[in-house]
Amino acid sequence: MSDSSSIESVLHESRMFPPPADFAANAHVKSFEEYKRLYDEAAKDPEAFWAKQAEEIHWFKKWDTVLEWNEPFAKWFVGGELNISYNCLDRHLTTWRKNKAAIIWEGEPGEVRTLTYLQLHRQVSKFANVLKKLGVETGDRVALYMPLVPELAIAMLACARIGATHTVIFGGFSADAIRDRVNDGGCKVIVTADGGYRRGNEIKLKDIVDRAADQCPGVENVIVFRRTSSKVAWKHGRDHWWHELMETVVDDCAAEPLDSEHPLFILYTSGTTGKPKGILHTTGGYISQTAYSMKMVMDLKDEDIYWCTADIGWVTGHSYVVYGPLANGATVFMYEGAPNFPDFDRFWAMIDRHKINILYTAPTAIRAFIKWGEQYPAKHDLSSLRLLGTVGEPINPEAWMWYHEVIGKGRCPIIDTWWQTETGGIMISPFPGATPTVPGTATLPIPGIIVDVVTKSGDPVGPNEGGYLVIKHPWPSMLRTLWGDDERYKQTYWSDIPNCYFAGDGARRDENGYFWIMGRVDDVINVSGHRLGTAEVESALVSHEAVAEAAVVGRPDDLKGQAIAAFVTLEGGRKGNEELKEALRAHVAKEIGALAKPDDIRFTDALPKTRSGKIMRRLLRELATSGTVAGDVTTLEDLSVIEKLREDEE
Ligand code: PRX
């Protein structure tokens, strides 16, 4: 991005939805005034506010100092000692929650398992003893490469119990990706499974681990959970069956008191170039913010069944499938497999079957549901739902409206939550009983979080002017560094804008102060000197009734600097033609102005996405510019999408 320029904002959205009165009446935060009071109080003294939230956590030893800030290095609740596994399990056992369902899990083939807090505690304690027996000690690292089964959560909590740092590697990653992460993290043990189910097929995880582990000299043991019972190769001495080890240990393992800054997990995110970044999260601050946000943002109640559809391999799964909900004593629903197996109505069938109350998913999933068609949710009773959430990308206003009407039946507030792997927990989001929502905006920061939109030199921009989204005060669940690379941490997040954390998003604030995320600044398009965020042009395209999903990128243009190339997928069964292209151009011109009219429009069945579902505009940019893709495609979820686009090009 060039130095002083900001991003122009062209999107206008005026639909506003106040929280439904009956929802607000029962919510933890019941009115906008109440939110505002909390926010203002916290803004005056964020440390005091977060200390109050940390009181909700069980500490073996209370902290001496709330925050030690040595920019850009933070320590929260210094001197305190606690254990997250204890907070997620043991402390519920002395209450009525002892026999409450902690996890209700459904496998892709359809089986259901329920684990109460007592049962989960027992499994976690046993697996902690298994790890100890294999020589894992406080401070060691353990890699987890598993399907979405309860044992993944059990393994995480067992690591946390003894102070081993886990690194979960998403089950869609390749052997090379495992090798790089395991070696960078210095992991001693890999926990995996024989296989997992995805869209009716078996993914042979153990085979993939075998290929990786041969190139990981530090790995002493591989533990294999039996999920599919398919045949696996075996390396005697290194490989062990989960169930056999579990038979050799007792179910009693005290939770280790750990320093507040003890490393809880490393989660690798692919940087835009080169080596993945090992985002490091620690203990006391992380659990304080995730537990607080879980309760307030999700308006979590004891009687809820809560489902976050994220894979545990992403940060959303860490903070809002495992740690945040269990610290609150919630009942968490988990689903192993694909949303379109055996049919396109799988999610809605499960919501109906388990009477799920809170659904937290991603815009990429919502756009897929729109493409598949309304007939699938229409087959099921979704009346148990009371709150809907999204995370991961900007949600186009039309996708928001679809979610609101077709899934929420106009009854359920929607929380659009902005945060990142690096932030550890939710940063900007409505409080559902308090904040009036507008489709497409994550609205306002949660109390205790100070964010702003600024120019490159750090000056605030005016209302509706685009700029850089920054965080101005350290927050408890922030990343502490990049594993083994303090310098890269400083460079990546703290060197662009003076005294601020910046991790790459463009944004604007509207006249109400609401934050609109405009996309990654690397993706900004410069048309005739006007800098446009991708999210706004895409939202204009998606607001056309024929369009399910759109990605826009810039390609060089002699006249305008950059021209806009749009890649568009259509709603269930529709076919694209020249006439529709013209109609879409006219539609964008009407919605946001002639300036943003796409120069090229290409219809495609699917867009290239990362394994966590984000559109990879970098690849589309290459394709629109040079007609081919030569860059790194290792994080691409489905290579055939690019191959298909490339063929169409020829
Ligand atoms: O660009 C923003 C987008 O996702 C990025 C963070 O991605 P990741 O680390 O994979 O974490 C995703 C789950 C927390 C952000 O920099 N993003 C995330 N949530 C939103 C969003 N963009 C717009 N609106 C959101 N609600």
XYZ file of C-alpha atoms and ligand atoms in Angstrom:
676
model
C 0.000 0.000 0.000
C 1.317 3.448 -0.778
C 1.996 5.762 2.064
C -0.651 8.351 2.648
C -3.507 7.035 0.536
C -6.537 5.585 2.189
C -9.131 3.248 0.750
C -12.281 4.707 -0.716
C -15.518 3.443 0.590
C -18.322 2.927 -1.875
C -20.736 0.561 -0.182
C -23.975 1.877 1.290
C -26.148 -0.193 3.535
C -28.963 1.199 5.598
C -30.948 -1.799 6.839
C -30.719 -1.892 10.617
C -31.942 -4.626 12.933
C -32.365 -3.859 16.622
C -32.094 -6.867 18.957
C -35.501 -8.583 19.258
C -37.142 -7.458 22.516
C -37.617 -10.969 23.918
C -33.998 -11.837 23.168
C -32.729 -8.647 24.820
C -34.881 -9.189 27.899
C -33.075 -12.453 28.675
C -29.591 -11.553 27.423
C -26.489 -11.113 29.580
C -26.233 -7.552 28.252
C -29.726 -6.224 27.720
C -29.435 -2.826 26.085
C -27.137 -0.656 24.042
C -26.807 1.679 27.016
C -25.582 -1.197 29.141
C -23.013 -2.191 26.489
C -21.907 1.413 26.170
C -21.487 1.768 29.917
C -19.381 -1.391 30.037
C -17.367 -0.245 27.046
C -16.657 3.244 28.320
C -15.708 2.039 31.762
C -13.353 -0.554 30.300
C -11.827 1.960 27.886
C -10.848 4.173 30.792
C -8.992 1.339 32.474
C -8.684 -1.805 30.338
C -6.456 -3.481 32.912
C -9.030 -3.136 35.673
C -11.709 -4.434 33.322
C -9.740 -7.516 32.308
C -8.689 -8.175 35.893
C -12.382 -8.341 36.725
C -12.962 -10.884 33.960
C -9.962 -12.913 35.111
C -11.636 -13.224 38.528
C -14.148 -15.548 36.830
C -11.295 -17.983 36.229
C -9.964 -20.298 38.917
C -6.405 -19.404 39.952
C -4.204 -21.583 42.136
C -2.285 -18.416 42.889
C -3.513 -14.925 42.146
C -1.456 -12.609 39.927
C 0.705 -9.761 41.268
C 0.518 -7.443 38.248
C -2.269 -7.326 35.647
C -0.178 -6.247 32.648
C 3.493 -5.826 31.921
C 3.800 -4.083 28.570
C 7.139 -3.805 26.928
C 6.050 -3.042 23.388
C 5.473 -5.283 21.499
C 5.778 -7.923 24.246
C 2.913 -8.366 26.702
C 2.590 -10.375 29.898
C -0.845 -10.637 31.488
C -1.640 -11.585 35.083
C 2.030 -11.772 35.935
C 2.873 -14.061 38.822
C -0.483 -15.857 38.679
C -0.780 -19.629 38.468
C -3.627 -21.595 36.949
C -4.490 -24.538 34.748
C -6.881 -24.294 31.809
C -7.807 -27.980 31.895
C -8.796 -27.475 35.542
C -10.905 -24.483 34.533
C -12.599 -26.393 31.724
C -13.235 -29.552 33.752
C -12.456 -29.944 37.452
C -14.197 -26.853 38.666
C -17.486 -27.983 37.107
C -17.342 -31.304 38.949
C -18.176 -29.729 42.274
C -21.338 -28.224 40.787
C -24.542 -29.609 39.236
C -22.736 -29.519 35.890
C -20.868 -32.685 36.825
C -23.339 -34.788 34.858
C -24.126 -32.174 32.213
C -23.213 -32.996 28.604
C -19.919 -31.301 27.794
C -19.647 -32.680 24.264
C -22.331 -34.129 22.012
C -20.609 -35.423 18.925
C -21.969 -36.752 15.662
C -19.720 -38.705 13.316
C -20.080 -38.337 9.584
C -21.491 -41.865 9.213
C -24.144 -40.857 11.766
C -23.191 -42.277 15.159
C -23.667 -40.039 18.211
C -21.555 -39.896 21.384
C -22.146 -37.824 24.488
C -19.504 -37.067 27.120
C -20.524 -35.488 30.398
C -18.110 -33.235 32.264
C -17.300 -36.124 34.586
C -16.653 -38.494 31.693
C -14.585 -35.936 29.821
C -12.544 -35.251 32.946
C -11.826 -38.942 33.299
C -10.688 -39.320 29.684
C -8.529 -36.207 29.860
C -6.903 -37.315 33.113
C -6.126 -40.712 31.649
C -4.685 -39.313 28.456
C -2.586 -36.863 30.483
C -1.150 -39.896 32.276
C -0.504 -41.557 28.905
C 1.499 -38.545 27.778
C 3.462 -38.541 31.015
C 4.164 -42.240 30.650
C 5.682 -41.568 27.230
C 7.969 -39.013 28.842
C 6.100 -35.828 27.932
C 6.857 -33.096 30.458
C 5.760 -29.552 31.183
C 7.166 -27.364 28.401
C 7.383 -30.125 25.766
C 5.478 -29.777 22.488
C 2.939 -32.252 21.138
C 1.471 -32.213 17.599
C -2.159 -33.234 17.072
C -3.230 -34.310 13.576
C -6.678 -35.799 13.948
C -10.181 -35.919 12.545
C -12.842 -33.906 14.356
C -13.500 -36.450 17.097
C -13.848 -35.848 20.857
C -10.386 -37.361 21.304
C -8.882 -34.270 19.677
C -10.386 -32.093 22.417
C -9.335 -34.700 24.989
C -5.737 -34.591 23.740
C -5.667 -30.771 23.847
C -7.021 -30.664 27.385
C -4.597 -33.409 28.446
C -1.658 -31.387 27.121
C -2.950 -28.305 28.927
C -3.327 -30.366 32.100
C 0.365 -31.234 32.297
C 1.685 -28.038 30.704
C 2.679 -29.530 27.362
C 2.181 -27.067 24.499
C 0.009 -28.416 21.714
C 0.080 -27.617 18.065
C -2.998 -28.787 16.215
C -2.441 -29.383 12.515
C -5.613 -29.321 10.422
C -6.439 -32.799 9.111
C -6.462 -31.573 5.490
C -2.771 -30.683 5.482
C -0.141 -32.695 3.604
C 2.847 -34.643 4.929
C 5.179 -31.757 4.038
C 3.035 -29.296 5.960
C 3.097 -31.612 9.008
C 6.851 -32.053 8.754
C 7.490 -28.296 8.650
C 5.218 -27.595 11.606
C 6.417 -30.497 13.756
C 10.054 -29.609 13.160
C 9.562 -25.878 13.686
C 7.664 -26.543 16.912
C 10.179 -29.178 18.075
C 7.373 -31.650 18.831
C 8.232 -34.903 20.635
C 4.970 -36.725 20.044
C 2.377 -36.793 17.266
C -1.166 -37.848 18.108
C -3.164 -38.974 15.098
C -5.821 -41.483 14.000
C -5.872 -44.301 11.489
C -8.205 -42.181 9.388
C -11.143 -39.828 9.349
C -14.305 -39.500 7.284
C -14.882 -36.734 4.779
C -17.717 -36.701 2.259
C -18.120 -40.453 2.607
C -14.451 -41.193 1.923
C -11.757 -42.151 4.348
C -8.761 -39.854 4.687
C -5.833 -41.999 5.774
C -4.251 -39.762 8.355
C -1.769 -42.299 9.710
C -0.288 -42.865 6.230
C 0.239 -39.129 5.893
C 1.811 -38.919 9.348
C 4.128 -41.826 8.474
C 5.454 -39.915 5.488
C 6.016 -36.848 7.661
C 7.388 -38.526 10.791
C 10.249 -40.139 8.879
C 11.533 -36.625 8.328
C 10.967 -35.450 11.899
C 14.007 -36.510 13.938
C 12.588 -35.164 17.218
C 9.463 -37.337 17.188
C 9.829 -40.204 19.640
C 6.271 -41.497 19.740
C 3.182 -41.560 17.563
C -0.167 -42.273 19.247
C -2.916 -43.560 16.964
C -6.611 -43.280 17.782
C -8.683 -45.957 16.082
C -11.454 -44.265 14.129
C -11.978 -46.127 10.853
C -10.326 -49.499 11.674
C -8.583 -49.511 8.313
C -5.190 -51.120 7.915
C -2.194 -49.016 8.901
C 1.571 -49.483 8.676
C 3.243 -49.826 12.078
C 6.645 -48.796 13.337
C 7.278 -50.799 16.480
C 8.669 -48.831 19.354
C 7.397 -45.544 17.873
C 3.720 -46.240 17.217
C 1.126 -46.959 19.929
C -2.640 -47.471 19.863
C -4.533 -44.865 21.881
C -6.900 -47.451 23.371
C -4.085 -49.779 24.447
C -2.197 -46.994 26.221
C -5.391 -45.831 27.930
C -5.750 -49.270 29.511
C -2.386 -48.956 31.236
C -3.055 -45.785 33.248
C -5.205 -44.579 36.130
C -7.859 -41.890 35.782
C -6.400 -39.565 38.338
C -3.996 -36.854 37.278
C -3.780 -33.571 39.141
C -3.824 -30.433 36.987
C -0.389 -28.812 37.081
C -0.313 -25.216 38.406
C 1.193 -23.254 35.509
C 2.506 -19.756 35.195
C 0.015 -17.356 33.627
C 2.383 -16.896 30.676
C 2.976 -20.618 30.170
C 2.721 -21.493 26.427
C -0.664 -23.147 25.845
C -0.524 -23.665 22.098
C 1.206 -22.826 18.862
C -1.009 -22.540 15.817
C 0.589 -22.177 12.417
C -0.902 -19.820 9.877
C 0.401 -19.632 6.372
C 2.086 -16.299 5.856
C 1.581 -14.741 2.447
C 5.039 -15.975 1.534
C 7.410 -18.615 2.706
C 7.548 -20.336 6.046
C 4.356 -20.692 8.125
C 4.147 -18.514 11.201
C 3.852 -20.227 14.580
C 1.401 -18.030 16.480
C 2.048 -18.483 20.218
C -0.754 -18.217 22.765
C -0.288 -18.484 26.518
C -2.496 -19.317 29.476
C -4.052 -16.737 31.835
C -4.862 -13.935 29.402
C -6.031 -16.332 26.706
C -8.593 -18.097 28.850
C -9.818 -14.861 30.459
C -10.690 -13.263 27.117
C -12.038 -16.377 25.393
C -14.240 -17.285 28.362
C -15.566 -13.726 28.672
C -16.272 -13.283 24.956
C -17.841 -16.727 24.732
C -20.329 -15.815 27.425
C -21.142 -12.271 26.342
C -20.870 -12.351 22.556
C -22.585 -15.723 22.217
C -24.935 -14.861 25.080
C -24.251 -18.367 26.323
C -26.660 -19.913 28.850
C -26.394 -23.183 30.687
C -29.361 -24.689 28.875
C -27.978 -23.954 25.380
C -26.639 -26.458 22.910
C -23.989 -24.559 21.091
C -22.441 -25.470 17.747
C -19.427 -23.827 16.191
C -18.876 -25.531 12.841
C -15.163 -24.681 12.614
C -12.606 -27.438 12.507
C -10.523 -27.586 15.677
C -7.467 -27.194 13.437
C -8.234 -23.457 13.193
C -8.149 -20.870 15.962
C -11.947 -20.671 15.979
C -11.984 -24.324 16.997
C -9.464 -23.715 19.777
C -11.166 -20.684 21.274
C -14.841 -21.355 20.531
C -15.185 -25.134 20.240
C -12.915 -26.183 23.084
C -11.561 -23.624 25.546
C -14.107 -20.770 25.646
C -17.213 -22.975 25.845
C -15.826 -25.577 28.267
C -14.477 -22.884 30.593
C -18.116 -21.731 30.782
C -19.486 -25.218 31.407
C -21.334 -25.217 28.062
C -22.782 -28.101 26.080
C -20.830 -28.166 22.834
C -22.044 -29.931 19.731
C -19.320 -31.262 17.415
C -19.689 -32.716 13.912
C -16.965 -34.702 12.240
C -17.661 -34.392 8.546
C -18.751 -32.466 5.478
C -21.856 -30.240 5.241
C -23.029 -31.983 2.056
C -22.908 -35.597 3.158
C -24.979 -37.652 2.618
C -26.954 -34.716 1.211
C -26.954 -30.918 1.153
C -29.226 -30.714 4.193
C -26.848 -32.333 6.700
C -26.389 -29.221 8.873
C -30.123 -28.504 9.058
C -30.912 -32.129 9.832
C -28.488 -32.017 12.783
C -29.832 -28.707 14.069
C -33.288 -30.260 14.045
C -32.150 -33.597 15.525
C -30.114 -32.125 18.389
C -32.224 -28.966 18.861
C -29.218 -26.702 18.541
C -29.674 -23.169 19.903
C -26.578 -21.258 18.825
C -24.914 -21.691 15.432
C -21.517 -20.125 14.703
C -20.236 -20.640 11.158
C -18.327 -18.959 8.317
C -19.387 -16.818 5.334
C -17.890 -19.403 2.972
C -20.337 -21.986 4.329
C -23.263 -19.574 4.086
C -22.418 -18.828 0.457
C -22.319 -22.559 -0.266
C -25.765 -22.988 1.341
C -27.110 -20.165 -0.818
C -25.742 -21.853 -3.911
C -27.249 -25.195 -2.956
C -30.676 -23.648 -2.495
C -33.351 -22.929 0.107
C -35.072 -26.257 -0.339
C -32.514 -27.915 1.967
C -33.035 -25.854 5.127
C -36.773 -25.812 4.301
C -36.958 -29.552 4.934
C -36.165 -29.190 8.652
C -37.447 -27.536 11.785
C -34.909 -24.863 12.729
C -37.015 -23.282 15.468
C -34.554 -24.276 18.226
C -32.047 -21.695 16.899
C -31.912 -18.457 18.852
C -28.595 -16.918 17.811
C -26.480 -17.034 14.633
C -22.840 -16.074 14.241
C -20.219 -15.730 11.537
C -16.455 -15.396 11.415
C -13.580 -15.617 8.983
C -14.287 -13.169 6.171
C -16.398 -10.124 5.519
C -19.971 -11.323 5.090
C -21.674 -9.764 2.075
C -24.900 -8.019 3.123
C -26.995 -10.285 0.882
C -25.488 -13.411 2.430
C -26.225 -11.880 5.839
C -29.844 -11.288 4.806
C -30.160 -14.854 3.564
C -28.780 -16.175 6.869
C -31.158 -13.894 8.766
C -34.265 -14.836 6.790
C -33.807 -18.409 5.621
C -31.984 -19.818 8.669
C -32.960 -17.388 11.450
C -36.510 -16.835 10.093
C -36.058 -13.194 11.040
C -36.019 -14.152 14.751
C -32.346 -14.631 15.565
C -29.773 -11.882 16.035
C -26.621 -12.307 13.952
C -23.212 -11.684 15.438
C -20.582 -10.939 12.812
C -17.371 -11.426 14.784
C -14.060 -9.971 13.620
C -10.858 -11.424 14.972
C -7.771 -13.365 13.893
C -5.567 -16.304 14.821
C -3.278 -13.653 16.258
C -5.923 -12.001 18.435
C -6.865 -15.340 20.026
C -10.388 -14.184 20.817
C -13.210 -12.069 19.420
C -12.375 -8.350 19.166
C -15.175 -6.649 17.229
C -18.722 -7.976 17.404
C -22.244 -7.031 18.344
C -23.522 -8.056 21.766
C -26.680 -9.762 20.532
C -29.088 -8.388 23.135
C -27.644 -4.898 22.939
C -26.221 -3.844 19.592
C -28.444 -2.982 16.622
C -26.949 -4.855 13.673
C -26.500 -3.794 10.051
C -25.782 -6.474 7.428
C -22.080 -6.535 6.566
C -20.555 -4.885 9.623
C -19.014 -6.465 12.709
C -20.237 -3.288 14.474
C -18.233 -2.333 17.598
C -15.325 -3.587 19.691
C -16.102 -5.606 22.791
C -15.359 -3.905 26.130
C -11.666 -3.786 26.985
C -10.598 -3.676 23.322
C -9.329 -0.457 21.765
C -9.347 -0.471 17.966
C -9.266 2.272 15.369
C -8.979 2.974 11.646
C -5.921 5.050 10.819
C -3.650 6.213 8.002
C -0.242 4.697 7.487
C 1.248 7.294 9.814
C -1.221 6.422 12.533
C -3.657 9.347 12.281
C -7.346 8.520 12.664
C -9.397 8.825 9.456
C -12.812 10.480 9.262
C -16.186 8.708 9.152
C -16.625 6.503 6.084
C -13.022 6.924 5.026
C -11.132 3.703 4.520
C -7.840 3.042 6.264
C -5.897 0.493 8.288
C -7.581 -1.405 11.107
C -5.311 -1.300 14.154
C -5.372 -2.332 17.800
C -4.084 0.335 20.128
C -3.813 -1.321 23.507
C -2.555 -4.816 24.381
C -5.322 -7.341 25.001
C -5.224 -10.506 27.135
C -5.539 -13.147 24.401
C -3.071 -11.529 22.008
C -0.333 -13.627 20.466
C 2.847 -13.278 22.483
C 5.294 -13.799 19.645
C 5.960 -16.041 16.654
C 7.408 -19.265 17.939
C 11.197 -18.905 18.024
C 11.185 -15.676 16.031
C 10.668 -12.461 18.035
C 12.126 -10.425 15.209
C 9.610 -11.660 12.645
C 6.853 -10.989 15.194
C 7.952 -7.357 15.512
C 8.370 -6.934 11.790
C 5.072 -8.525 10.821
C 2.712 -6.859 13.261
C 4.364 -3.862 14.880
C 6.473 -2.126 12.271
C 3.912 -0.723 9.810
C 2.074 1.791 11.950
C 3.618 3.568 14.963
C 2.680 2.086 18.367
C -0.099 -0.063 16.950
C -0.736 -3.675 16.154
C -1.566 -4.066 12.469
C -2.331 -7.392 10.854
C -3.393 -6.504 7.377
C -7.078 -5.544 7.180
C -8.510 -2.425 5.629
C -11.620 -0.950 7.251
C -13.800 2.101 7.643
C -16.064 3.360 10.414
C -19.487 4.620 9.476
C -21.312 7.553 11.016
C -22.405 5.347 13.954
C -18.821 4.309 14.584
C -19.465 0.794 13.260
C -16.474 -0.998 11.775
C -16.727 -2.296 8.203
C -13.929 -4.654 7.236
C -13.010 -3.999 3.612
C -10.722 -6.978 3.061
C -6.985 -7.501 3.255
C -5.018 -4.409 2.267
C -2.857 -6.587 -0.012
C -5.985 -7.145 -2.107
C -6.937 -3.483 -2.553
C -7.583 -2.504 -6.196
C -6.485 0.859 -7.578
C -8.766 2.037 -10.377
C -7.853 5.406 -11.890
C -6.328 6.470 -8.590
C -9.306 5.289 -6.515
C -8.441 2.578 -4.047
C -11.265 0.093 -3.613
C -11.582 -2.677 -1.039
C -12.515 -6.038 -2.531
C -15.329 -6.677 -0.053
C -17.462 -3.797 -1.237
C -17.389 -4.626 -4.949
C -18.001 -8.291 -4.148
C -20.960 -7.393 -1.939
C -22.474 -5.381 -4.779
C -22.185 -8.391 -7.090
C -23.631 -10.761 -4.500
C -26.609 -8.453 -4.028
C -27.745 -9.444 -7.551
C -30.296 -12.229 -7.302
C -28.395 -14.559 -9.659
C -25.084 -14.453 -7.772
C -24.055 -16.773 -4.953
C -20.431 -15.805 -4.542
C -17.978 -13.360 -6.085
C -14.298 -12.517 -5.905
C -12.798 -9.450 -7.490
C -9.164 -8.700 -8.180
C -7.185 -6.036 -9.981
C -5.272 -6.683 -13.197
C -2.936 -4.172 -14.845
C -4.594 -1.754 -17.236
C -2.755 0.846 -19.324
C -5.448 3.416 -18.947
C -6.784 3.000 -15.436
C -3.798 1.561 -13.601
C -5.849 -1.430 -12.637
C -8.970 -2.924 -14.141
C -11.447 -4.980 -12.130
C -11.728 -8.668 -12.922
C -14.634 -10.499 -11.273
C -15.038 -14.220 -10.783
C -18.625 -15.135 -10.107
C -20.507 -18.281 -9.079
C -24.250 -18.403 -9.627
C -27.092 -19.600 -7.451
C -28.341 -23.178 -7.708
C -28.393 -24.318 -11.343
C -28.246 -20.907 -13.081
C -26.163 -20.507 -16.233
C -24.100 -17.458 -17.126
C -24.172 -15.678 -20.496
C -23.255 -12.338 -22.070
C -26.581 -10.851 -21.140
C -26.082 -11.663 -17.464
C -22.574 -10.180 -17.582
C -24.013 -6.914 -18.842
C -26.734 -7.039 -16.213
C -24.123 -7.550 -13.468
C -22.024 -4.630 -14.716
C -25.093 -2.427 -14.722
C -26.039 -3.683 -11.276
C -22.644 -2.795 -9.789
C -22.791 0.626 -11.455
C -26.191 1.201 -9.881
C -25.147 -0.086 -6.425
C -21.823 1.691 -6.079
C -21.031 3.675 -9.220
C -19.531 3.271 -12.668
C -16.037 3.365 -11.201
C -16.448 -0.089 -9.672
C -17.948 -1.719 -12.784
C -16.018 -4.944 -13.436
C -14.118 -4.895 -16.720
C -14.035 -8.688 -17.005
C -16.581 -11.105 -15.584
C -16.015 -14.828 -15.567
C -18.508 -17.389 -14.404
C -17.073 -20.340 -12.551
C -18.466 -23.299 -10.603
C -16.157 -22.679 -7.666
C -13.602 -20.181 -6.367
C -10.141 -21.145 -5.141
C -10.114 -21.179 -1.345
C -7.716 -21.864 1.485
C -8.365 -24.937 3.529
C -10.164 -22.745 6.062
C -12.488 -21.415 3.356
C -11.068 -17.994 2.533
C -11.003 -16.938 -1.106
C -7.432 -16.884 -2.444
C -7.502 -13.648 -4.426
C -3.752 -13.856 -4.970
C -4.261 -16.798 -7.340
C -7.130 -15.121 -9.152
C -4.996 -12.002 -9.540
C -2.284 -14.065 -11.179
C -4.799 -15.748 -13.410
C -6.433 -12.473 -14.449
C -3.041 -10.907 -15.094
C -1.049 -13.605 -16.819
C -3.628 -16.217 -17.704
C -1.933 -18.821 -15.528
C -0.964 -19.573 -11.927
C 2.675 -20.136 -11.158
C 2.724 -19.137 -7.461
C 2.526 -21.219 -4.320
C -0.666 -23.277 -4.168
C 0.089 -25.399 -1.072
C -2.651 -23.822 1.020
C -5.260 -24.246 -1.722
C -8.095 -26.514 -0.695
C -8.992 -27.936 -4.074
C -6.413 -27.752 -6.830
C -8.928 -28.738 -9.496
C -10.653 -25.352 -9.120
C -7.567 -23.562 -10.407
C -6.976 -26.177 -13.077
C -10.510 -25.689 -14.332
C -10.178 -21.901 -14.390
C -6.881 -22.242 -16.209
C -8.415 -24.533 -18.840
C -11.267 -22.085 -19.368
C -8.675 -19.413 -19.924
C -7.010 -21.312 -22.774
O -9.220 -10.541 7.149
C -9.846 -10.820 8.379
C -10.738 -12.035 8.214
O -9.942 -13.146 8.569
C -8.642 -12.719 8.998
C -8.144 -13.611 10.115
O -8.068 -14.915 9.651
P -7.655 -16.126 10.595
O -6.409 -15.791 11.315
O -7.668 -17.324 9.740
O -8.788 -16.226 11.655
C -10.079 -16.515 11.265
C -10.927 -16.813 12.473
C -10.825 -15.835 13.562
C -8.846 -11.300 9.405
O -7.626 -10.583 9.380
N -11.897 -11.979 9.097
C -12.139 -12.723 10.193
N -13.350 -12.453 10.706
C -13.886 -11.488 9.925
C -12.962 -11.180 8.906
N -13.204 -10.226 7.984
C -14.374 -9.586 8.063
N -15.316 -9.829 8.998
C -15.125 -10.771 9.940
N -16.074 -11.009 10.841
